[in-house]
Amino acid sequence: MNADLIARYSAPVPRYTSYPTAPHFHTGVDETDYRRWLEENSQGLLSLYVHIPFCDRLCFYCGCHTKQVRRYDPIATYLDALNSEIGLVAKYLPAGRKVAAIHFGGGSPTIVNPSDLMGLRQTLAANFEIVETCEISVEIDPTHVDAEKLRAWRQFGMTRASVGVQDFEPIVQAAINRPQSFGETAGVVNVLRDLGIGSINLDIVYGLPHQDREMLLRTIDLSLSMNPDRIAMFGYAHVPWVKKHQSLIDTATLAGPADRFAMAKAGAEAIVGAGYQPVGIDHFARPDDSMARKFRDGALRRNFQGYTTDGAETLIGLGASSIGRLPQGYTQNIVATGQYCQAISEGRLPIARGFALSDADRATASAIEELMCNYAFSVGDLRARFGQAADEVCNDALHASFNEDGFVSFDGDTFAITPQGRPFVRTIAAKFDHYLNQGKAKHSSAI
Ligand SMILES: C[S@@+](CC[C@H](N)C(=O)[O-])C[C@H]1O[C@@H](n2cnc3c(N)ncnc32)[C@H](O)[C@@H]1O
Ligand code: SF4
């Protein structure tokens, strides 16, 4: 594909894990709103996202809300607050709410020691009805976990594991401060399999410092040899204005848009060539995996963790920085762990900001989620669901359909992204974003 076109479509835009996106959340949504939203939440299954913002190491490329710790004390203090937050949230929710999915993200949730983990399990069980089929997924840093910890997570109820690979090349690992051998990574995957974890995902990143196409393909080959059920291949998001430690990465060692595009394409071809089905912009799954099936059925969803098979209408965020999605709108907890713990100690819900959705926002959010998941949406469906509130997004579809690059089609009902346009879905989705140019948010490259 021509370099000018790639550069034009690589302009920074959000990854659309929500609409409006997090930079547009504001302090106008506060504890009183959140409490009311919880009290009104009486229907459907719940999903929980639990954030553990600690790591044993600090990888220079990392874009997550986390910090490196050398002692366990701050983790223990944080877990006390987290247990209290669970009790507080459950107090406001109508009694007996059922939880169908719990995702542990970070940071590195596996930093928690087994006895504290069991304490957390008891708190969750005391405050919610965890359904027997509950999916419990955990993000794992394979260099700082052992069989005992993994056994504790299994006992906790872990059903899915996501293991961070990123890249196996020594020159790339040195530049991102993330030494990690293939042997230790494969060892963790083997222990997870022996424990009966039926679904294992590996995270790979392209566009890292010094990385070229051949290096990425070698990392993919090694990853495929571990036979994962899913692979996520993310484009490196270089946002040093948000994550200061990323300034330790020399920008001269980063690939430009055309090379990033070529890497993403070659990587996807290698993974698909090994029998995986592409799912959305950055996921691949074995054809019999639930994510691949949901994608084929048009039932894939997208939330703050990325693509998900979880269809719950309510996602409760627990822990510092975590984001929740309730039918009324979004909430985000305080990011700084000290202030988060302080709010909890005062008996307050630790919300920092949020966004109350209008019906027009909901219509646009639905169209953008469908584009990100299915590369298409129906204007007729939006009108049936949202009535006049869908007017704006339907007009946007008409405007966006005038695309001289041949990346979209519109027959008056279905607005679709053509196969050539799919790598640019974020840029096309941005055409529907009414908040994009408001505020000071700066995003990462769209490729
Ligand atoms: C919380 S981390 C994973 C768990 C664990 N801490 C680890 O590093 O293995 C979640 C994932 O986000 C992705 N990620 C982190 N920072 C990123 C960035 N700046 N750009 C793209 N992907 C990133 C990585 O693939 C990483 O595995
Ligand atoms: S990539 Fe994982 S281990 Fe590294 S700093 Fe980020 S969350 Fe921690």
XYZ file of C-alpha atoms and ligand atoms in Angstrom:
482
model
C 0.000 0.000 0.000
C 1.215 3.486 -0.814
C 3.227 5.225 1.918
C 1.333 8.545 1.666
C -1.975 6.788 2.237
C -0.571 4.884 5.246
C 0.852 8.100 6.720
C -2.483 9.884 6.226
C -4.426 7.116 7.983
C -1.838 6.779 10.800
C -2.673 10.153 12.326
C -3.115 9.646 16.090
C -6.628 8.574 17.122
C -8.067 6.672 20.123
C -8.213 2.865 20.336
C -11.951 3.147 21.062
C -12.222 0.879 24.062
C -15.089 3.206 25.007
C -17.028 6.119 23.501
C -16.551 8.825 24.562
C -12.964 7.860 25.340
C -11.414 8.241 28.822
C -9.751 11.661 28.243
C -13.279 13.107 28.016
C -14.379 11.829 31.417
C -14.789 14.715 33.857
C -15.252 15.474 37.551
C -18.891 16.488 36.997
C -19.690 12.813 37.592
C -19.001 12.196 41.254
C -19.623 9.849 44.152
C -23.299 10.800 44.450
C -23.906 9.892 40.803
C -21.960 6.640 41.097
C -23.864 5.651 44.234
C -27.179 6.285 42.486
C -26.047 4.378 39.375
C -25.151 1.399 41.569
C -28.430 1.577 43.511
C -30.405 1.561 40.251
C -28.457 -1.435 38.931
C -30.825 -4.325 39.578
C -30.769 -6.275 36.332
C -28.502 -8.527 34.303
C -25.195 -10.176 35.054
C -22.232 -8.211 36.357
C -18.675 -8.237 35.185
C -15.844 -7.097 37.463
C -12.493 -5.599 36.484
C -9.951 -5.679 39.310
C -6.796 -3.579 38.879
C -3.518 -4.438 40.623
C -1.173 -1.484 39.930
C 2.130 -3.080 40.983
C 4.957 -4.862 39.211
C 8.248 -6.487 40.107
C 9.876 -4.647 37.206
C 9.392 -1.523 35.114
C 9.333 -2.087 31.375
C 10.154 1.165 29.569
C 7.523 0.617 26.863
C 4.678 0.066 29.360
C 1.517 2.123 28.946
C -0.381 0.688 31.927
C -1.195 2.322 35.289
C 1.376 0.568 37.434
C 4.529 1.053 39.469
C 7.491 -1.065 40.379
C 7.679 -2.089 44.043
C 10.492 -3.812 45.907
C 8.580 -4.445 49.168
C 5.245 -6.145 49.782
C 3.904 -3.568 52.312
C 2.346 -1.195 49.746
C 0.625 -4.152 48.100
C -0.793 -5.350 51.440
C -2.081 -1.826 52.233
C -3.635 -1.590 48.782
C -5.327 -4.977 49.115
C -6.928 -3.871 52.391
C -8.415 -0.903 50.531
C -9.474 -3.090 47.602
C -11.310 -5.491 49.936
C -13.082 -2.504 51.522
C -14.002 -1.086 48.113
C -15.629 -4.390 47.151
C -17.753 -4.209 50.323
C -18.643 -0.569 49.656
C -19.737 -1.148 46.056
C -21.754 -4.221 47.055
C -23.455 -2.192 49.818
C -24.918 0.199 47.240
C -25.853 -2.439 44.664
C -29.191 -4.212 45.136
C -28.578 -7.452 47.090
C -27.700 -10.777 45.456
C -26.121 -9.454 42.251
C -24.592 -12.213 40.128
C -21.073 -11.995 38.729
C -20.352 -13.856 35.474
C -16.840 -12.607 34.701
C -13.885 -11.236 36.636
C -10.805 -9.861 34.912
C -7.624 -9.219 36.879
C -5.394 -6.716 35.136
C -2.503 -4.498 35.950
C 0.292 -4.168 36.485
C 0.923 -7.738 37.410
C -1.890 -9.330 39.444
C 0.359 -12.341 40.061
C 2.400 -10.154 42.437
C -0.283 -10.827 45.101
C 0.733 -13.568 47.522
C -1.435 -16.716 47.832
C -2.852 -16.002 51.289
C -3.951 -12.471 50.285
C -5.469 -13.930 47.156
C -7.629 -16.269 49.218
C -8.689 -13.268 51.353
C -9.764 -11.454 48.192
C -11.720 -14.524 47.072
C -13.586 -14.591 50.386
C -14.443 -10.891 50.119
C -15.795 -11.360 46.598
C -17.810 -14.430 47.598
C -19.203 -12.656 50.672
C -20.426 -9.697 48.607
C -21.539 -11.194 45.306
C -22.994 -14.381 43.951
C -20.173 -15.654 41.743
C -21.902 -17.916 39.217
C -20.446 -21.397 38.798
C -19.508 -20.752 35.171
C -17.803 -17.435 36.013
C -14.865 -16.711 33.685
C -11.900 -15.537 35.725
C -9.022 -14.187 33.633
C -5.636 -13.061 34.885
C -2.764 -11.103 33.287
C 0.561 -12.769 34.023
C 4.158 -11.542 33.906
C 5.895 -14.906 33.351
C 9.241 -13.784 34.781
C 7.952 -13.168 38.293
C 5.580 -16.012 39.011
C 6.092 -19.568 40.246
C 4.071 -22.792 40.274
C 2.845 -22.153 43.827
C 1.333 -18.781 42.857
C -0.225 -20.222 39.733
C -1.742 -23.059 41.783
C -3.225 -20.432 44.135
C -4.784 -18.636 41.162
C -6.207 -21.931 39.940
C -7.688 -22.472 43.384
C -9.060 -18.935 43.193
C -10.974 -20.039 40.097
C -8.806 -18.758 37.212
C -10.182 -20.093 33.910
C -8.169 -17.947 31.469
C -4.620 -16.672 31.510
C -2.983 -13.940 29.480
C 0.806 -14.143 29.418
C 2.936 -11.176 28.352
C 5.558 -12.008 25.707
C 6.028 -8.695 23.797
C 9.262 -9.702 22.001
C 11.956 -12.380 22.499
C 14.839 -10.543 20.733
C 17.617 -9.535 23.162
C 18.185 -6.123 21.499
C 14.483 -5.250 21.810
C 14.252 -6.593 25.372
C 17.298 -4.523 26.384
C 15.744 -1.354 24.946
C 12.474 -1.890 26.832
C 14.152 -3.149 30.041
C 12.332 -6.475 29.867
C 14.651 -9.468 29.885
C 12.609 -12.630 29.403
C 13.724 -15.960 27.982
C 11.660 -18.246 25.825
C 12.355 -21.050 28.327
C 10.822 -19.297 31.326
C 7.817 -18.155 29.284
C 7.180 -21.663 27.903
C 7.654 -23.061 31.432
C 4.816 -20.859 32.745
C 2.570 -21.826 29.815
C 3.242 -25.513 30.579
C 2.386 -25.097 34.264
C -0.859 -23.306 33.284
C -1.751 -26.188 30.960
C -0.946 -28.790 33.645
C -3.249 -26.896 35.991
C -6.039 -27.319 33.442
C -6.298 -23.704 32.263
C -8.226 -24.211 29.041
C -7.622 -20.804 27.502
C -4.191 -19.223 27.223
C -3.505 -15.919 25.454
C -0.091 -14.520 24.563
C 0.521 -10.762 24.134
C 2.951 -9.672 21.413
C 3.823 -6.050 20.536
C 5.017 -4.709 17.172
C 6.671 -1.329 16.636
C 8.989 -1.721 19.670
C 12.468 -0.101 19.612
C 14.954 -1.744 17.185
C 12.360 -4.331 16.214
C 12.130 -5.173 12.510
C 9.952 -7.509 10.508
C 12.278 -10.520 10.882
C 12.538 -10.074 14.659
C 8.770 -9.842 14.979
C 8.345 -12.979 12.857
C 10.850 -14.886 15.034
C 8.919 -13.846 18.163
C 5.685 -14.955 16.513
C 7.207 -18.341 15.571
C 8.369 -18.923 19.136
C 4.977 -17.847 20.459
C 3.156 -20.165 18.070
C 5.344 -23.057 19.259
C 3.655 -22.644 22.693
C 0.340 -23.363 21.000
C -1.711 -20.522 22.551
C -5.504 -20.428 22.143
C -5.383 -16.706 21.452
C -2.751 -14.162 20.455
C -3.050 -10.403 20.896
C -0.655 -8.403 18.729
C -0.721 -4.744 19.775
C 0.976 -1.828 18.049
C 3.381 -0.129 20.462
C 1.677 3.036 21.763
C 4.446 5.589 22.329
C 2.930 8.269 24.551
C 5.842 9.724 26.601
C 3.718 12.806 27.412
C 1.507 10.451 29.491
C 4.056 7.782 30.499
C 7.318 9.548 31.406
C 9.424 6.350 31.505
C 8.753 5.898 27.760
C 11.134 8.857 27.210
C 13.880 6.341 28.051
C 13.164 4.864 24.621
C 15.144 6.514 21.826
C 12.571 7.542 19.213
C 15.233 7.107 16.507
C 14.970 3.332 17.112
C 11.208 3.274 16.450
C 9.758 2.275 13.076
C 7.776 4.858 11.083
C 4.177 4.362 9.858
C 5.054 2.431 6.660
C 7.346 -0.025 8.512
C 4.822 -0.426 11.320
C 2.152 -1.171 8.731
C 4.416 -3.749 7.035
C 5.198 -5.387 10.394
C 1.534 -5.582 11.411
C 0.656 -7.083 8.014
C 3.480 -9.651 8.022
C 2.740 -10.588 11.644
C -0.971 -11.062 10.947
C -0.205 -13.185 7.872
C 2.114 -15.439 9.891
C -0.466 -15.945 12.655
C -3.321 -16.524 10.205
C -1.056 -18.880 8.211
C -0.714 -20.978 11.372
C -4.496 -21.487 11.450
C -5.699 -18.633 13.657
C -8.685 -16.461 12.815
C -8.191 -12.683 12.932
C -10.581 -11.045 15.414
C -10.916 -7.259 15.219
C -7.860 -5.024 14.986
C -5.389 -6.871 17.168
C -6.609 -10.330 18.191
C -6.273 -13.806 16.728
C -7.972 -16.938 18.025
C -8.143 -20.620 17.173
C -11.291 -21.091 15.061
C -12.927 -23.186 17.815
C -12.134 -20.599 20.545
C -15.112 -18.690 22.016
C -13.694 -15.344 20.826
C -13.458 -16.564 17.221
C -17.001 -17.946 17.467
C -18.396 -14.688 18.889
C -16.664 -12.787 16.084
C -18.223 -15.050 13.446
C -21.645 -14.646 15.118
C -21.281 -10.832 15.193
C -21.495 -10.972 19.018
C -17.990 -9.806 19.931
C -17.840 -6.859 22.382
C -15.178 -4.261 23.138
C -14.507 -2.761 26.540
C -11.587 -1.228 28.452
C -9.692 -4.519 28.349
C -10.025 -4.650 24.549
C -12.021 -7.341 22.740
C -14.121 -9.565 24.960
C -16.706 -12.321 24.777
C -18.284 -10.896 27.908
C -21.732 -9.518 27.099
C -22.574 -8.080 30.570
C -24.213 -4.640 30.424
C -22.546 -3.608 33.675
C -18.816 -3.667 34.230
C -17.719 -2.574 37.694
C -14.152 -1.266 37.958
C -12.407 -2.026 41.253
C -9.000 -0.735 42.321
C -7.011 2.411 41.528
C -7.512 3.807 37.971
C -10.054 1.122 37.027
C -12.871 2.094 34.691
C -16.450 0.880 34.933
C -19.257 0.895 32.386
C -22.792 1.089 33.743
C -25.965 1.583 31.715
C -25.992 5.241 32.841
C -22.372 5.975 31.919
C -18.698 5.496 32.720
C -16.815 5.837 36.002
C -13.096 5.976 36.681
C -11.444 5.476 40.062
C -8.667 7.689 41.427
C -5.367 6.786 39.734
C -2.850 7.504 42.551
C -2.857 4.532 44.941
C -2.295 6.719 48.057
C -5.317 8.907 47.312
C -7.348 5.848 46.355
C -6.595 4.206 49.734
C -7.325 7.497 51.531
C -10.796 7.799 49.939
C -11.625 4.230 50.932
C -10.403 4.795 54.498
C -12.892 7.692 54.701
C -15.674 5.364 53.554
C -15.990 7.082 50.163
C -16.409 5.415 46.786
C -13.005 6.260 45.223
C -14.374 7.718 41.990
C -12.322 10.467 40.316
C -14.387 11.209 37.225
C -16.827 9.761 34.763
C -19.226 10.460 31.940
C -23.038 10.365 31.919
C -24.220 9.126 28.518
C -26.931 10.821 26.482
C -28.990 8.712 24.075
C -27.064 10.257 21.157
C -23.785 9.172 22.837
C -25.206 5.655 23.227
C -26.127 5.494 19.535
C -22.647 6.636 18.499
C -21.004 4.313 21.043
C -22.933 1.412 19.585
C -21.929 2.305 15.989
C -18.246 2.675 16.937
C -18.217 -0.587 18.936
C -19.782 -2.389 15.960
C -17.197 -0.918 13.596
C -14.348 -1.984 15.901
C -15.837 -5.494 16.326
C -17.625 -6.251 13.038
C -16.383 -3.561 10.623
C -20.014 -2.614 9.904
C -23.237 -1.327 11.426
C -26.811 -0.890 10.254
C -28.352 2.574 10.280
C -31.817 0.924 10.370
C -30.904 -0.992 13.540
C -29.617 2.172 15.196
C -32.835 4.022 14.338
C -34.922 1.134 15.682
C -32.979 1.100 18.959
C -32.362 4.796 19.546
C -35.027 6.656 17.505
C -34.211 10.309 16.842
C -31.126 10.074 19.048
C -29.537 8.154 16.161
C -29.981 11.069 13.699
C -26.491 12.450 14.252
C -24.664 9.150 13.785
C -26.780 8.322 10.705
C -25.811 11.676 9.139
C -22.192 10.964 10.010
C -22.467 7.645 8.139
C -23.574 9.502 5.033
C -20.672 11.951 5.275
C -18.101 9.241 6.040
C -19.309 7.240 3.029
C -17.717 9.814 0.682
C -14.321 8.137 0.908
C -12.226 8.399 -2.250
C -9.787 5.769 -0.947
C -12.383 2.992 -1.301
C -12.188 2.055 2.380
C -15.912 2.238 3.136
C -19.232 1.304 1.525
C -22.765 2.487 2.347
C -25.948 1.147 0.722
C -28.298 3.440 2.675
C -28.573 0.936 5.515
C -25.296 -0.898 6.118
C -22.200 1.238 6.626
C -19.234 -1.107 6.155
C -15.460 -0.936 6.054
C -14.039 -2.704 2.992
C -11.316 -5.394 3.443
C -8.626 -2.867 2.332
C -9.948 -0.339 4.845
C -9.887 -2.712 7.851
C -6.367 -1.822 9.075
C -7.633 1.765 9.352
C -10.798 1.066 11.320
C -9.702 3.368 14.193
C -9.297 6.298 11.802
C -12.664 5.593 10.184
C -14.369 5.199 13.590
C -12.907 8.607 14.552
C -15.123 10.203 11.868
C -18.079 9.466 14.179
C -16.395 10.852 17.313
C -17.994 14.154 18.320
C -15.580 14.728 21.197
C -12.339 14.020 19.325
C -11.165 17.578 18.898
C -12.367 18.793 22.276
C -9.835 19.023 25.102
C -6.128 18.347 25.007
C -6.006 14.559 24.646
C -3.172 13.283 22.430
C -3.350 9.734 21.143
C -0.973 7.101 19.773
C -0.438 6.272 16.084
C -3.465 4.619 14.449
C -1.275 1.878 12.879
C -0.722 -5.322 32.174
S 0.290 -5.803 30.866
C 0.527 -7.548 30.940
C 0.799 -8.348 32.126
C 2.179 -8.372 32.689
N 2.378 -7.222 33.510
C 3.278 -8.471 31.664
O 3.897 -7.481 31.388
O 3.503 -9.571 31.168
C -0.901 -5.834 29.534
C -0.402 -5.814 28.117
O -0.517 -4.517 27.574
C 0.340 -4.400 26.453
N 0.998 -3.093 26.519
C 1.532 -2.494 27.599
N 2.032 -1.286 27.271
C 1.819 -1.114 25.945
C 2.106 -0.077 25.027
N 2.723 1.049 25.392
N 1.715 -0.228 23.746
C 1.084 -1.359 23.354
N 0.792 -2.386 24.180
C 1.155 -2.263 25.457
C 1.353 -5.528 26.529
O 1.195 -6.423 25.464
C 1.046 -6.176 27.865
O 1.217 -7.562 27.844
S 4.570 -4.517 30.868
Fe 3.706 -5.668 32.563
S 5.471 -6.093 33.920
Fe 6.107 -4.507 32.543
S 5.707 -2.614 33.673
Fe 3.915 -2.976 32.355
S 2.483 -4.086 33.578
Fe 4.487 -4.200 34.630
